[in-house]
Coordinates of C-alpha atoms in Angstrom, one line a residue:
M1 CA -13.0 -178.9 -149.6
E2 CA -10.0 -177.2 -148.1
I3 CA -7.2 -176.9 -150.6
T4 CA -3.8 -177.3 -148.9
N5 CA -1.4 -177.4 -151.9
V6 CA -1.3 -176.5 -155.6
M7 CA -1.3 -180.0 -156.8
E8 CA -4.8 -180.8 -155.4
Y9 CA -6.4 -178.6 -158.0
E10 CA -5.5 -181.1 -160.8
A11 CA -7.8 -183.7 -159.4
I12 CA -10.7 -181.2 -159.0
A13 CA -10.2 -180.0 -162.5
K14 CA -10.3 -183.6 -163.8
E15 CA -13.7 -184.0 -162.2
K16 CA -15.1 -180.7 -163.5
L17 CA -13.7 -180.6 -167.1
P18 CA -14.8 -182.6 -170.2
K19 CA -12.2 -185.3 -170.8
M20 CA -11.0 -183.8 -174.1
V21 CA -10.3 -180.4 -172.4
F22 CA -8.6 -182.0 -169.3
D23 CA -6.5 -184.1 -171.6
Y24 CA -5.4 -181.1 -173.6
Y25 CA -4.3 -179.2 -170.5
A26 CA -2.7 -182.2 -168.7
S27 CA -1.1 -184.3 -171.4
G28 CA 2.4 -184.3 -172.8
A29 CA 4.1 -185.7 -175.9
E30 CA 4.1 -189.4 -176.8
D31 CA 4.8 -191.5 -173.7
Q32 CA 5.0 -188.4 -171.5
W33 CA 8.4 -189.2 -169.9
T34 CA 9.4 -185.6 -170.0
L35 CA 6.1 -184.5 -168.6
R36 CA 6.7 -186.7 -165.5
D37 CA 10.3 -185.7 -165.3
N38 CA 9.5 -182.0 -165.3
R39 CA 7.8 -182.6 -161.9
F40 CA 9.9 -185.4 -160.4
A41 CA 13.3 -183.8 -161.1
F42 CA 12.7 -181.1 -158.5
S43 CA 12.7 -183.8 -155.9
R44 CA 14.2 -186.9 -157.4
I45 CA 15.8 -188.7 -160.4
L46 CA 14.8 -192.3 -161.0
L47 CA 17.7 -194.4 -162.4
D48 CA 16.4 -197.7 -163.7
F49 CA 19.2 -200.2 -163.8
F50 CA 18.9 -203.4 -165.9
I51 CA 18.8 -205.4 -162.7
K52 CA 15.7 -203.4 -161.8
L53 CA 17.5 -201.5 -159.0
C54 CA 16.2 -198.0 -158.6
L55 CA 17.8 -195.2 -156.6
T56 CA 16.1 -192.0 -155.5
L57 CA 18.4 -188.9 -155.5
F58 CA 17.1 -185.6 -154.3
I59 CA 17.9 -181.9 -154.8
R60 CA 18.4 -181.1 -151.1
F61 CA 18.7 -178.0 -149.1
R62 CA 21.7 -176.8 -147.2
P63 CA 20.0 -174.3 -144.9
R64 CA 21.8 -171.7 -142.8
I65 CA 20.8 -171.0 -139.2
L66 CA 20.8 -168.2 -136.7
I67 CA 20.1 -165.5 -139.3
D68 CA 17.6 -162.8 -138.5
V69 CA 14.8 -163.5 -141.0
S70 CA 12.1 -161.3 -139.4
K71 CA 12.0 -159.2 -142.6
I72 CA 12.0 -161.0 -146.0
D73 CA 11.9 -159.2 -149.3
M74 CA 10.7 -161.3 -152.3
T75 CA 10.4 -158.4 -154.7
T76 CA 12.2 -158.4 -158.0
T77 CA 12.3 -156.6 -161.4
V78 CA 11.5 -158.4 -164.7
L79 CA 12.0 -156.5 -167.9
G80 CA 11.5 -153.2 -166.1
F81 CA 8.5 -154.3 -164.1
K82 CA 8.8 -154.5 -160.4
I83 CA 6.8 -157.5 -159.1
S84 CA 6.1 -158.8 -155.7
M85 CA 7.7 -162.2 -156.1
P86 CA 9.7 -164.2 -158.8
I87 CA 6.6 -166.3 -159.6
M88 CA 4.8 -165.4 -162.8
I89 CA 2.1 -167.0 -165.0
A90 CA 3.2 -168.8 -168.2
P91 CA 1.4 -168.5 -171.5
T92 CA -1.3 -171.1 -171.3
A93 CA -3.6 -171.6 -174.3
M94 CA -7.4 -171.4 -174.4
Q95 CA -8.2 -170.6 -170.8
K96 CA -11.9 -170.1 -171.5
M97 CA -12.2 -173.9 -171.8
A98 CA -11.3 -174.1 -168.1
H99 CA -13.6 -171.3 -167.0
P100 CA -16.0 -168.8 -168.8
E101 CA -13.9 -165.8 -167.8
G102 CA -10.6 -167.4 -168.9
E103 CA -7.7 -165.0 -169.3
Y104 CA -9.7 -162.2 -167.7
A105 CA -9.8 -164.1 -164.4
T106 CA -6.2 -165.0 -164.6
A107 CA -5.2 -161.4 -165.3
R108 CA -7.1 -160.2 -162.3
A109 CA -5.5 -162.8 -160.1
A110 CA -2.1 -161.9 -161.3
S111 CA -2.7 -158.2 -160.7
A112 CA -3.9 -158.9 -157.2
A113 CA -0.8 -160.9 -156.5
G114 CA 1.4 -158.1 -157.9
T115 CA 3.0 -160.3 -160.6
I116 CA 3.0 -160.7 -164.4
M117 CA 1.0 -163.0 -166.6
T118 CA 1.9 -163.9 -170.2
L119 CA -0.7 -164.2 -172.8
S120 CA -0.5 -167.1 -175.2
S121 CA -0.8 -166.7 -179.0
W122 CA -3.6 -169.3 -178.6
A123 CA -5.4 -167.2 -176.1
T124 CA -9.2 -167.0 -176.1
S125 CA -9.0 -163.3 -175.1
S126 CA -7.3 -160.5 -177.0
V127 CA -4.6 -158.2 -175.7
E128 CA -7.1 -155.3 -175.6
E129 CA -9.7 -157.3 -173.7
V130 CA -7.2 -158.5 -171.0
A131 CA -5.8 -154.9 -170.7
S132 CA -9.3 -153.6 -170.1
T133 CA -10.0 -156.0 -167.2
G134 CA -8.7 -153.4 -164.7
P135 CA -5.9 -151.2 -163.6
G136 CA -2.6 -152.6 -162.7
I137 CA -2.7 -155.5 -165.2
R138 CA 0.9 -156.3 -166.3
F139 CA 1.3 -158.9 -169.0
F140 CA 3.2 -159.8 -172.1
Q141 CA 1.9 -161.4 -175.3
L142 CA 4.0 -164.5 -176.3
Y143 CA 3.8 -166.1 -179.7
T144 CA 4.7 -169.5 -180.9
N145 CA 4.1 -171.5 -184.0
I146 CA 5.1 -174.8 -182.6
V147 CA 2.2 -177.3 -182.3
N148 CA 2.3 -180.4 -180.2
M149 CA 1.3 -183.8 -181.4
I150 CA -1.0 -184.4 -178.5
T151 CA -3.5 -182.1 -180.2
F152 CA -3.7 -184.4 -183.2
C153 CA -3.6 -187.7 -181.2
H154 CA -6.7 -186.7 -179.2
R155 CA -8.5 -185.2 -182.2
F156 CA -8.8 -182.0 -180.3
T157 CA -11.5 -179.6 -181.5
L158 CA -12.1 -176.1 -180.1
P159 CA -15.5 -175.8 -178.5
P160 CA -17.9 -173.9 -180.8
F161 CA -18.5 -171.1 -178.4
L162 CA -14.8 -170.1 -178.2
T163 CA -12.6 -168.2 -180.6
L164 CA -8.8 -167.9 -180.7
K165 CA -8.5 -164.1 -180.7
N166 CA -5.2 -164.0 -182.6
F167 CA -6.9 -166.1 -185.4
E168 CA -10.1 -164.2 -185.7
G169 CA -11.2 -163.7 -189.3
L170 CA -10.0 -167.1 -190.3
D171 CA -12.8 -169.6 -190.7
L172 CA -11.1 -172.5 -189.0
G173 CA -14.2 -174.7 -189.2
K174 CA -14.0 -174.9 -193.0
M175 CA -10.3 -175.5 -193.1
G176 CA -10.4 -179.0 -191.7
R177 CA -10.9 -182.4 -193.3
T178 CA -13.8 -184.6 -192.2
D179 CA -11.4 -186.8 -190.2
D180 CA -9.6 -184.0 -188.5
S181 CA -10.3 -180.7 -186.6
G182 CA -10.3 -177.5 -188.5
L183 CA -8.0 -176.1 -185.9
A184 CA -5.4 -178.9 -186.2
S185 CA -5.4 -178.7 -190.0
Y186 CA -5.0 -174.9 -190.0
V187 CA -2.1 -175.0 -187.5
A188 CA -0.3 -177.8 -189.3
G189 CA -0.2 -175.5 -192.4
Q190 CA 1.2 -172.6 -190.4
I191 CA 4.3 -174.3 -189.1
D192 CA 7.4 -172.7 -190.6
Q193 CA 10.2 -175.2 -190.5
S194 CA 12.6 -172.6 -191.9
L195 CA 12.6 -170.5 -188.7
S196 CA 16.2 -169.7 -187.5
W197 CA 18.1 -167.4 -185.3
K198 CA 18.0 -164.8 -188.1
D199 CA 14.3 -164.4 -187.4
V200 CA 15.1 -163.4 -183.8
K201 CA 17.3 -160.6 -185.3
W202 CA 14.6 -159.7 -187.7
L203 CA 12.1 -159.3 -184.9
Q204 CA 14.3 -156.6 -183.4
T205 CA 14.0 -154.5 -186.5
I206 CA 10.2 -154.3 -186.2
T207 CA 9.7 -153.8 -182.5
S208 CA 11.4 -152.1 -179.6
L209 CA 10.0 -154.6 -177.1
P210 CA 12.4 -157.0 -175.4
I211 CA 12.5 -160.4 -177.0
L212 CA 12.7 -163.5 -174.8
V213 CA 13.6 -166.8 -176.4
K214 CA 11.6 -169.7 -174.9
G215 CA 12.5 -173.4 -175.3
V216 CA 16.3 -173.2 -174.6
L217 CA 17.6 -176.4 -173.0
T218 CA 21.4 -176.3 -173.9
A219 CA 24.4 -174.1 -173.4
E220 CA 24.9 -173.9 -177.2
D221 CA 21.4 -172.4 -177.8
A222 CA 21.8 -170.1 -174.8
R223 CA 24.9 -168.6 -176.4
L224 CA 23.2 -168.3 -179.8
A225 CA 20.2 -166.6 -178.2
I226 CA 22.4 -164.0 -176.7
Q227 CA 24.3 -163.5 -179.9
A228 CA 21.0 -163.0 -181.7
G229 CA 20.1 -160.2 -179.3
A230 CA 17.6 -161.9 -177.0
A231 CA 16.8 -159.8 -173.9
G232 CA 16.2 -163.0 -171.9
I233 CA 16.0 -166.8 -172.0
I234 CA 13.2 -169.1 -170.8
V235 CA 14.4 -172.6 -170.1
S236 CA 11.4 -174.6 -171.2
N237 CA 10.4 -177.9 -172.8
H238 CA 7.0 -176.3 -173.6
G239 CA 5.3 -178.2 -170.8
A240 CA 6.7 -181.5 -172.1
R241 CA 4.2 -181.2 -175.0
Q242 CA 6.7 -181.3 -177.9
L243 CA 9.6 -183.7 -177.9
D244 CA 9.6 -186.5 -175.4
F245 CA 12.8 -187.5 -173.6
V246 CA 14.2 -184.0 -173.5
P247 CA 15.5 -183.1 -170.0
A248 CA 13.4 -181.7 -167.2
T249 CA 13.8 -178.0 -167.1
I250 CA 15.3 -178.0 -163.6
M251 CA 17.9 -180.4 -164.9
A252 CA 18.8 -178.2 -167.9
L253 CA 18.7 -174.9 -166.0
E254 CA 22.2 -174.7 -164.5
E255 CA 23.8 -175.4 -167.9
V256 CA 22.0 -172.6 -169.5
V257 CA 22.6 -170.2 -166.6
K258 CA 26.4 -170.9 -166.8
A259 CA 26.4 -170.3 -170.6
A260 CA 24.5 -167.0 -170.2
Q261 CA 27.2 -165.7 -167.8
G262 CA 24.8 -163.1 -166.4
R263 CA 24.5 -161.3 -169.7
V264 CA 20.7 -161.8 -169.8
P265 CA 18.2 -163.1 -167.2
V266 CA 17.3 -166.7 -167.4
F267 CA 13.8 -167.9 -166.3
L268 CA 12.4 -171.4 -165.8
D269 CA 9.1 -172.8 -167.0
G270 CA 7.8 -176.3 -166.2
G271 CA 7.2 -178.6 -163.2
V272 CA 6.9 -176.0 -160.4
R273 CA 4.3 -177.0 -157.9
R274 CA 5.8 -175.9 -154.5
G275 CA 7.5 -172.8 -153.1
T276 CA 10.5 -175.1 -152.4
D277 CA 10.7 -175.7 -156.2
V278 CA 10.9 -171.9 -156.7
F279 CA 13.8 -171.7 -154.3
K280 CA 15.7 -174.5 -156.0
A281 CA 15.3 -172.8 -159.4
L282 CA 16.6 -169.5 -158.0
A283 CA 19.5 -171.3 -156.3
L284 CA 20.4 -172.8 -159.6
G285 CA 20.5 -169.3 -161.2
A286 CA 17.0 -168.6 -162.4
S287 CA 15.8 -165.0 -162.2
G288 CA 12.2 -166.2 -161.8
I289 CA 9.8 -169.0 -162.7
F290 CA 6.6 -169.4 -164.7
I291 CA 3.7 -171.6 -163.8
G292 CA 1.2 -173.0 -166.3
R293 CA -0.9 -176.1 -165.5
P294 CA -1.6 -175.0 -161.8
V295 CA -3.2 -171.9 -163.2
V296 CA -5.7 -173.7 -165.6
F297 CA -6.5 -176.4 -163.0
S298 CA -7.2 -173.9 -160.3
L299 CA -9.1 -171.8 -162.8
A300 CA -11.3 -174.8 -163.7
A301 CA -11.9 -175.6 -160.0
E302 CA -12.6 -172.1 -158.6
G303 CA -12.2 -169.5 -161.2
E304 CA -10.3 -166.3 -160.3
A305 CA -10.3 -167.3 -156.6
G306 CA -8.5 -170.5 -157.4
V307 CA -5.7 -168.8 -159.3
R308 CA -5.4 -166.2 -156.5
K309 CA -5.1 -169.1 -154.0
V310 CA -2.4 -170.9 -156.1
L311 CA -0.3 -167.7 -156.3
Q312 CA -0.8 -167.1 -152.6
M313 CA 0.2 -170.7 -151.6
L314 CA 3.3 -170.6 -153.7
R315 CA 4.2 -167.2 -152.3
E316 CA 3.8 -168.4 -148.7
E317 CA 5.7 -171.6 -149.3
F318 CA 8.5 -169.8 -151.0
E319 CA 8.7 -167.2 -148.2
L320 CA 8.8 -170.0 -145.6
T321 CA 11.6 -171.8 -147.5
M322 CA 13.6 -168.5 -147.6
A323 CA 13.2 -168.1 -143.9
L324 CA 14.1 -171.6 -143.0
S325 CA 17.2 -171.4 -145.3
G326 CA 18.4 -168.1 -143.8
C327 CA 17.7 -165.9 -146.8
R328 CA 16.3 -162.4 -146.4
S329 CA 16.2 -161.4 -150.0
L330 CA 16.4 -163.1 -153.4
K331 CA 20.1 -162.1 -153.9
E332 CA 20.9 -164.1 -150.8
I333 CA 19.7 -167.3 -152.4
T334 CA 22.9 -168.9 -153.7
R335 CA 24.1 -172.2 -155.2
D336 CA 25.5 -173.1 -151.7
H337 CA 22.0 -173.4 -150.4
I338 CA 21.3 -176.7 -152.3
A339 CA 23.1 -179.9 -153.1
T340 CA 22.3 -181.8 -156.3
P341 CA 22.9 -185.3 -157.5
W342 CA 25.2 -183.9 -160.2
D343 CA 27.5 -182.2 -157.7
H344 CA 29.4 -185.5 -157.3
P345 CA 29.1 -187.3 -160.7
H346 CA 31.8 -189.8 -159.9
A347 CA 30.1 -191.1 -156.7
N348 CA 29.2 -194.8 -156.8
L349 CA 25.4 -194.7 -157.2
L350 CA 25.0 -198.2 -156.1
D351 CA 26.1 -197.1 -152.6
G352 CA 23.1 -194.7 -152.4
P353 CA 23.0 -190.9 -152.4
R354 CA 25.9 -189.1 -151.0
F355 CA 25.7 -185.4 -150.2
H356 CA 28.8 -183.7 -148.9
P357 CA 29.3 -180.0 -148.1
R358 CA 30.2 -178.1 -151.3
L359 CA 33.9 -177.1 -151.2

């Protein structure tokens, strides 16, 4: 089967993976409104009126023409690392459920693409193991102690042949009750509800590594993250796996970027499936994007080769979008290259979408 776009890997993964594993990777919180919105907001917003009238509004391009785009530079620098494109791999848990090589295969694919992968605290491979997969591996370990309810709803249990490397030495199997999974019970006991911005400041006293705050969706938290000393911000709703009805990340991005005022880089995580999505995120002020589900779905379908293909397809689509928009480098991608539904908030929506040149 010839794969023509990133989204096709989800259907293949659904056929190959056990239902429990696929549901873990694919599902979101509660009714999954935010999960759907993460994807749909790149192209449309559905407004459901009481009279059952729905409008479709798009984030559209405003391309420039007659610009020499024979040479396009997609390289950028993230936290001191020069990478080939502003497309990176998000921290995705338990990748060995998708493929026996798990994070190893993903790391090799990221290295071949000249980009960065982030390693989840719920990884099934250790930092040392990933680092040993080969030269040129560039990655960060990201930790979180937030657990999503979908794990409990689906009575998720870690396959017996896998280990969470950051939890080795803890006998998770004996921590659970008979009606629950040991993993779920253990994690539930590890959630610290007292975490605050003071903890971000404390982290800076024990490490010289840059600290990125993930999960920011508002201007208020963006400002607090900067005040707390964050080196960067990731606009994320954690793959829509935590709180349903929060905004899609692309919808929240511009608010956070404006609040950051260029003091720290802002990245986007969630819903990216096309190179056009990458362009829209950068036009709204993101310094780069992270992809998660496309990685595990392609990993399940074709292993390392699948992840390589996902990164290559997104790169080629993004490069084509830059060319057709008249942009030769990332710095030439500006807010003027797109028009969004919120550019004209006072337009009469019942008259349909109206997109006028930005003044």
